[in-house]
Amino acid sequence: MLSDRQRLILNAIVDNYIHSAEPVGSRTISKREDIGYSSATIRNEMSDLEELGYLEQPHTSAGRVPSTKGYRFYVDNLIQPHLLNEQDLVKLKQLFAERILHAEQVVEYTAQILTQLTNYTAIVMGPEVFDHRLRNVQIVPLNETQAVAIIVTHTGRVENKLIDLPDGIGTSEIERLVNLLNHRLTDVPLWQLRQRLYQEISGEMRRHTEQYEEMLQLLDQSFHQEETDRVYLSGATKIMNQPEFRDVDKVKDILELLEQHDQLLHMLGMPANGLTVRIGQENQLDAIKQCSIITASYSLGGKPVGMVGILGPTRMEYSRVITVLNHLAEGLSRMLTSQFEK
Amino acid sequence: MLSDRQRLILNAIVDNYIHSAEPVGSRTISKREDIGYSSATIRNEMSDLEELGYLEQPHTSAGRVPSTKGYRFYVDNLIQPHLLNEQDLVKLKQLFAERILHAEQVVEYTAQILTQLTNYTAIVMGPEVFDHRLRNVQIVPLNETQAVAIIVTHTGRVENKLIDLPDGIGTSEIERLVNLLNHRLTDVPLWQLRQRLYQEISGEMRRHTEQYEEMLQLLDQSFHQEETDRVYLSGATKIMNQPEFRDVDKVKDILELLEQHDQLLHMLGMPANGLTVRIGQENQLDAIKQCSIITASYSLGGKPVGMVGILGPTRMEYSRVITVLNHLAEGLSRMLTSQFEK
DNA sequence: GTTAGCACTCATTGCGATTGAGTGCTAAAT
DNA sequence: ATTTAGCACTCAATCGCAATGAGTGCTAAC
């Protein structure tokens, strides 16, 4: 659809704008080494590219700026792979060299490294729990009326919840109950716990326990898990380094959105396989219609379980960010898989 | 030191400036109902107050603005207690009505309610772990090489850590070990755990266990707890609502500081009893020399264990914020104490 | 098809005049 | 001895206007 020359010029314009943040004029482009045309020629091509919707003009006597469509074409067709320098690679390796880490820590470090490497805001969605299976249950009484229920999954994740102890339940009874549960529910996926509890265990419990009702109530509390917040941000303030976000109101909208993790989750959706680039207007939420979001999913045993992402201005270093995200997602997948699938 | 009239006028000026955010002129003050003097008289008094350091003038032909010293005097001597309205009280009660909550959830909710009530940034620290005593230890093997160590404190807090299993340690051995620990270390303060482990348990362990060294190593890992991050923020973006923070650079400095929880901790220091007000220049960190921070400590059984705080512009509604913080700190103390000290 | 040249556009900058909120001082009033 | 009215003065903010210059679009020549 676009001639080779148009592609060349579009590429040059986007490239330039990404680094300068200023509308680029025809002369700027014609002076580039990889371009052998006069400014007049460039002007004509620019005019065409604008007509086709790839470029925009802030006002008549200004240079051109890529439109969302322009960036989209750039990302889909023109981008060339970015090579990471030694320093960056070292930082990445550092993360994966950490031997023993909880998933939460990994996620946190990952976010931090992402911001460091890109100077944009990092968003990391943490391994989803869907696939987690029960490894161990504990119920630890604190006093006569309260206890902590603890659930350990096969991935090493620990969930805990403060619960009310029904009247007149003794330590020995709890112990028996916990034993029973560990016997019968090991390897059951977390989301099935309550269901299985009613289907399979309740009968047996009734036979062994006097306070059947109370016990059941206790377990019901324990297994009623809340959706824990699995979004980590790092470098939220980085957006303020961008010249196009010198305006407090714009920044405010974005940062307020970032504070609402549920909205973020909703926006990013379930982790699908691969890389996603959302450019400017393509975003649903108004607050970030001047931003781009790039996400890459990472997986555990081939199944996507989370994503790493970057939020930056539409004028983002797409090539670099994509490379970093791919590296990171791949590394995370390897790390997770080797840690949990043996 | 200040005459009654000077106090009256200073109070009026601070009051006015807090709500208008504009330098206040003599006429504005003289028109107030509680002031019975002409603008000329006010002008003279203002001039004196400026000479004494309580007021400042942005430029010659502008009104006056309170200086740090002025706010300080206002807070120490002029402020009158703020009465909370029905709505606010309901919100506070709502929080304390929550029956079963982990300390972490309480802290999070508290921060949220604080921002809602004040429209400033809320900072909540704590509860500190120093006083937490061991209730229960568990070690749950995940596979041949890894396990999760879980520590439950008498307050219901659960710490967990992924650990390496030394070679050739069996399930039964771990079980024996855990039993021994639970027998001997219950009610020991967390910070003493490692010490006590070496002093008291190691001898006994040596007798009962073949792999003494490996076991010790394992426990050492488990009890080596990191300082967990105990700072919660809410409404960090609220500062952008303030007209004096329409400047991205100022905001950036502040938000970057808020991202560094360690700095915050250091700045706020250990929870001392009572209420602290840090006004403008009194703050050590440059980023917040245009802000005020008010903190109130809450306690468990009389001992301060954490603090609730508000960060806002120097032009803050001191009276209101102080009242809210006092209410909240008191409520939290009651809640914690009744929950854990029976 | 490409480019030189030129008229045209328009955001940005700089400058001087104007405005108005607010002060400081002095002299009159209380 | 205070208090206040009055007036000259200051200075940020605003407006209008001309100058500047980066950049375009178009046309005619190469």
mmCIF file of C-alpha atoms in Angstrom, chain B residues 131-296:
data_model
loop_
_atom_site.group_PDB
_atom_site.id
_atom_site.type_symbol
_atom_site.label_atom_id
_atom_site.label_comp_id
_atom_site.label_asym_id
_atom_site.label_seq_id
_atom_site.Cartn_x
_atom_site.Cartn_y
_atom_site.Cartn_z
ATOM 1 C CA ASP B 131 6.475 -7.049 70.019
ATOM 2 C CA HIS B 132 5.124 -9.948 68.070
ATOM 3 C CA ARG B 133 5.561 -13.321 69.656
ATOM 4 C CA LEU B 134 5.743 -16.664 68.011
ATOM 5 C CA ARG B 135 2.562 -18.664 68.051
ATOM 6 C CA ASN B 136 3.271 -21.384 65.572
ATOM 7 C CA VAL B 137 5.855 -22.575 63.079
ATOM 8 C CA GLN B 138 5.221 -24.737 60.034
ATOM 9 C CA ILE B 139 7.531 -26.061 57.367
ATOM 10 C CA VAL B 140 5.712 -27.326 54.294
ATOM 11 C CA PRO B 141 7.809 -29.166 51.696
ATOM 12 C CA LEU B 142 6.915 -28.358 48.110
ATOM 13 C CA ASN B 143 9.194 -30.803 46.360
ATOM 14 C CA GLU B 144 12.535 -32.502 47.009
ATOM 15 C CA THR B 145 14.501 -29.313 47.199
ATOM 16 C CA GLN B 146 12.190 -26.569 48.374
ATOM 17 C CA ALA B 147 9.831 -25.836 51.206
ATOM 18 C CA VAL B 148 7.887 -22.951 52.654
ATOM 19 C CA ALA B 149 8.555 -21.906 56.206
ATOM 20 C CA ILE B 150 5.589 -20.231 57.885
ATOM 21 C CA ILE B 151 5.605 -18.278 61.094
ATOM 22 C CA VAL B 152 2.394 -17.228 62.818
ATOM 23 C CA THR B 153 2.545 -14.584 65.525
ATOM 24 C CA HIS B 154 0.237 -14.177 68.490
ATOM 25 C CA THR B 155 -1.347 -11.223 66.735
ATOM 26 C CA GLY B 156 -2.327 -13.376 63.789
ATOM 27 C CA ARG B 157 0.266 -12.095 61.422
ATOM 28 C CA VAL B 158 1.659 -14.670 59.033
ATOM 29 C CA GLU B 159 5.153 -14.473 57.620
ATOM 30 C CA ASN B 160 6.347 -16.935 55.067
ATOM 31 C CA LYS B 161 9.534 -17.659 53.246
ATOM 32 C CA LEU B 162 10.668 -19.974 50.517
ATOM 33 C CA ILE B 163 13.640 -22.015 51.646
ATOM 34 C CA ASP B 164 16.071 -24.539 50.223
ATOM 35 C CA LEU B 165 15.838 -28.021 51.690
ATOM 36 C CA PRO B 166 19.267 -29.433 52.520
ATOM 37 C CA ASP B 167 19.944 -32.750 50.828
ATOM 38 C CA GLY B 168 18.562 -35.878 52.364
ATOM 39 C CA ILE B 169 16.196 -34.470 54.868
ATOM 40 C CA GLY B 170 12.990 -36.446 55.178
ATOM 41 C CA THR B 171 9.447 -35.451 55.932
ATOM 42 C CA SER B 172 9.412 -37.171 59.276
ATOM 43 C CA GLU B 173 12.496 -35.349 60.383
ATOM 44 C CA ILE B 174 11.005 -32.041 59.457
ATOM 45 C CA GLU B 175 7.902 -32.939 61.363
ATOM 46 C CA ARG B 176 9.859 -33.760 64.478
ATOM 47 C CA LEU B 177 11.773 -30.545 64.137
ATOM 48 C CA VAL B 178 8.637 -28.478 63.782
ATOM 49 C CA ASN B 179 7.154 -30.110 66.854
ATOM 50 C CA LEU B 180 10.258 -29.359 68.847
ATOM 51 C CA LEU B 181 10.212 -25.749 67.742
ATOM 52 C CA ASN B 182 6.586 -25.276 68.576
ATOM 53 C CA HIS B 183 7.187 -26.726 71.991
ATOM 54 C CA ARG B 184 10.150 -24.657 72.858
ATOM 55 C CA LEU B 185 9.788 -21.384 71.046
ATOM 56 C CA THR B 186 6.159 -20.468 71.525
ATOM 57 C CA ASP B 187 5.764 -16.948 72.880
ATOM 58 C CA VAL B 188 9.313 -15.981 72.057
ATOM 59 C CA PRO B 189 9.491 -12.532 70.435
ATOM 60 C CA LEU B 190 10.337 -12.797 66.758
ATOM 61 C CA TRP B 191 13.512 -10.829 67.011
ATOM 62 C CA GLN B 192 14.883 -13.263 69.554
ATOM 63 C CA LEU B 193 14.147 -16.342 67.508
ATOM 64 C CA ARG B 194 17.536 -16.944 66.002
ATOM 65 C CA GLN B 195 19.338 -16.226 69.215
ATOM 66 C CA ARG B 196 17.162 -18.622 71.191
ATOM 67 C CA LEU B 197 17.496 -21.167 68.475
ATOM 68 C CA TYR B 198 21.216 -21.332 68.950
ATOM 69 C CA GLN B 199 21.196 -20.957 72.717
ATOM 70 C CA GLU B 200 18.543 -23.428 73.655
ATOM 71 C CA ILE B 201 17.451 -25.669 70.885
ATOM 72 C CA SER B 202 20.633 -26.569 69.135
ATOM 73 C CA GLY B 203 21.810 -28.825 71.958
ATOM 74 C CA GLU B 204 18.601 -30.783 71.990
ATOM 75 C CA MET B 205 18.538 -30.942 68.241
ATOM 76 C CA ARG B 206 21.970 -32.427 68.140
ATOM 77 C CA ARG B 207 20.805 -35.304 70.310
ATOM 78 C CA HIS B 208 17.714 -36.066 68.310
ATOM 79 C CA THR B 209 18.817 -35.464 64.783
ATOM 80 C CA GLU B 210 21.490 -36.917 62.634
ATOM 81 C CA GLN B 211 21.657 -34.057 60.196
ATOM 82 C CA TYR B 212 22.173 -31.457 62.829
ATOM 83 C CA GLU B 213 24.088 -29.057 60.635
ATOM 84 C CA GLU B 214 21.634 -29.126 57.782
ATOM 85 C CA MET B 215 18.677 -28.649 60.050
ATOM 86 C CA LEU B 216 20.213 -25.683 61.703
ATOM 87 C CA GLN B 217 20.961 -24.195 58.356
ATOM 88 C CA LEU B 218 17.367 -24.666 57.325
ATOM 89 C CA LEU B 219 16.026 -22.966 60.396
ATOM 90 C CA ASP B 220 18.470 -20.193 60.082
ATOM 91 C CA GLN B 221 17.069 -19.490 56.654
ATOM 92 C CA SER B 222 13.546 -19.613 57.937
ATOM 93 C CA PHE B 223 14.041 -17.216 60.768
ATOM 94 C CA HIS B 224 16.053 -14.756 58.836
ATOM 95 C CA GLN B 225 13.257 -12.375 58.248
ATOM 96 C CA GLU B 226 13.485 -9.357 56.130
ATOM 97 C CA GLU B 227 12.162 -6.019 57.197
ATOM 98 C CA THR B 228 8.840 -6.071 55.532
ATOM 99 C CA ASP B 229 7.505 -2.917 54.091
ATOM 100 C CA ARG B 230 5.018 -1.483 56.488
ATOM 101 C CA VAL B 231 4.045 1.761 54.823
ATOM 102 C CA TYR B 232 0.728 2.214 53.096
ATOM 103 C CA LEU B 233 -0.172 5.182 50.997
ATOM 104 C CA SER B 234 -3.471 6.272 49.658
ATOM 105 C CA GLY B 235 -4.434 9.213 47.498
ATOM 106 C CA ALA B 236 -0.916 10.124 46.466
ATOM 107 C CA THR B 237 -2.353 12.050 43.542
ATOM 108 C CA LYS B 238 -4.462 14.297 45.760
ATOM 109 C CA ILE B 239 -1.625 16.776 46.012
ATOM 110 C CA MET B 240 -2.309 17.677 42.403
ATOM 111 C CA ASN B 241 -5.652 19.146 43.403
ATOM 112 C CA GLN B 242 -3.865 21.927 45.223
ATOM 113 C CA PRO B 243 -3.447 25.099 43.202
ATOM 114 C CA GLU B 244 0.099 25.600 44.512
ATOM 115 C CA PHE B 245 1.063 22.296 42.952
ATOM 116 C CA ARG B 246 0.129 22.933 39.368
ATOM 117 C CA ASP B 247 3.780 22.520 38.541
ATOM 118 C CA VAL B 248 4.829 19.101 37.324
ATOM 119 C CA ASP B 249 8.327 19.388 38.722
ATOM 120 C CA LYS B 250 7.191 20.045 42.261
ATOM 121 C CA VAL B 251 4.686 17.240 42.069
ATOM 122 C CA LYS B 252 7.264 14.913 40.615
ATOM 123 C CA ASP B 253 9.652 15.460 43.496
ATOM 124 C CA ILE B 254 6.948 14.709 45.990
ATOM 125 C CA LEU B 255 5.578 11.641 44.269
ATOM 126 C CA GLU B 256 9.045 10.248 43.749
ATOM 127 C CA LEU B 257 9.674 10.619 47.426
ATOM 128 C CA LEU B 258 6.425 8.836 48.203
ATOM 129 C CA GLU B 259 7.548 5.927 46.057
ATOM 130 C CA GLN B 260 10.542 5.431 48.310
ATOM 131 C CA HIS B 261 9.048 3.862 51.355
ATOM 132 C CA ASP B 262 12.356 3.542 53.108
ATOM 133 C CA GLN B 263 12.879 7.280 52.950
ATOM 134 C CA LEU B 264 9.403 7.837 54.291
ATOM 135 C CA LEU B 265 10.055 5.513 57.182
ATOM 136 C CA HIS B 266 13.275 7.257 57.956
ATOM 137 C CA MET B 267 11.658 10.645 57.796
ATOM 138 C CA LEU B 268 8.717 9.769 59.989
ATOM 139 C CA GLY B 269 10.897 7.957 62.480
ATOM 140 C CA MET B 270 9.756 5.586 65.138
ATOM 141 C CA PRO B 271 6.245 6.056 66.363
ATOM 142 C CA ALA B 272 6.422 8.277 69.409
ATOM 143 C CA ASN B 273 3.377 8.815 71.514
ATOM 144 C CA GLY B 274 0.966 11.495 70.468
ATOM 145 C CA LEU B 275 0.557 13.910 67.635
ATOM 146 C CA THR B 276 3.295 15.485 65.558
ATOM 147 C CA VAL B 277 2.952 18.371 63.137
ATOM 148 C CA ARG B 278 5.759 19.145 60.730
ATOM 149 C CA ILE B 279 5.198 22.357 58.858
ATOM 150 C CA GLY B 280 6.849 23.410 55.614
ATOM 151 C CA GLN B 281 10.462 24.341 56.177
ATOM 152 C CA GLU B 282 10.537 22.258 59.324
ATOM 153 C CA ASN B 283 10.726 19.200 57.118
ATOM 154 C CA GLN B 284 14.196 17.887 56.403
ATOM 155 C CA LEU B 285 13.603 16.765 52.845
ATOM 156 C CA ASP B 286 13.622 19.438 50.183
ATOM 157 C CA ALA B 287 10.870 17.808 48.169
ATOM 158 C CA ILE B 288 8.316 18.488 50.889
ATOM 159 C CA LYS B 289 9.431 21.823 52.238
ATOM 160 C CA GLN B 290 6.203 23.194 50.801
ATOM 161 C CA CYS B 291 4.150 20.531 52.519
ATOM 162 C CA SER B 292 3.056 19.748 56.018
ATOM 163 C CA ILE B 293 2.896 16.336 57.566
ATOM 164 C CA ILE B 294 0.749 15.517 60.527
ATOM 165 C CA THR B 295 1.075 12.175 62.235
ATOM 166 C CA ALA B 296 -0.627 10.539 65.158
#
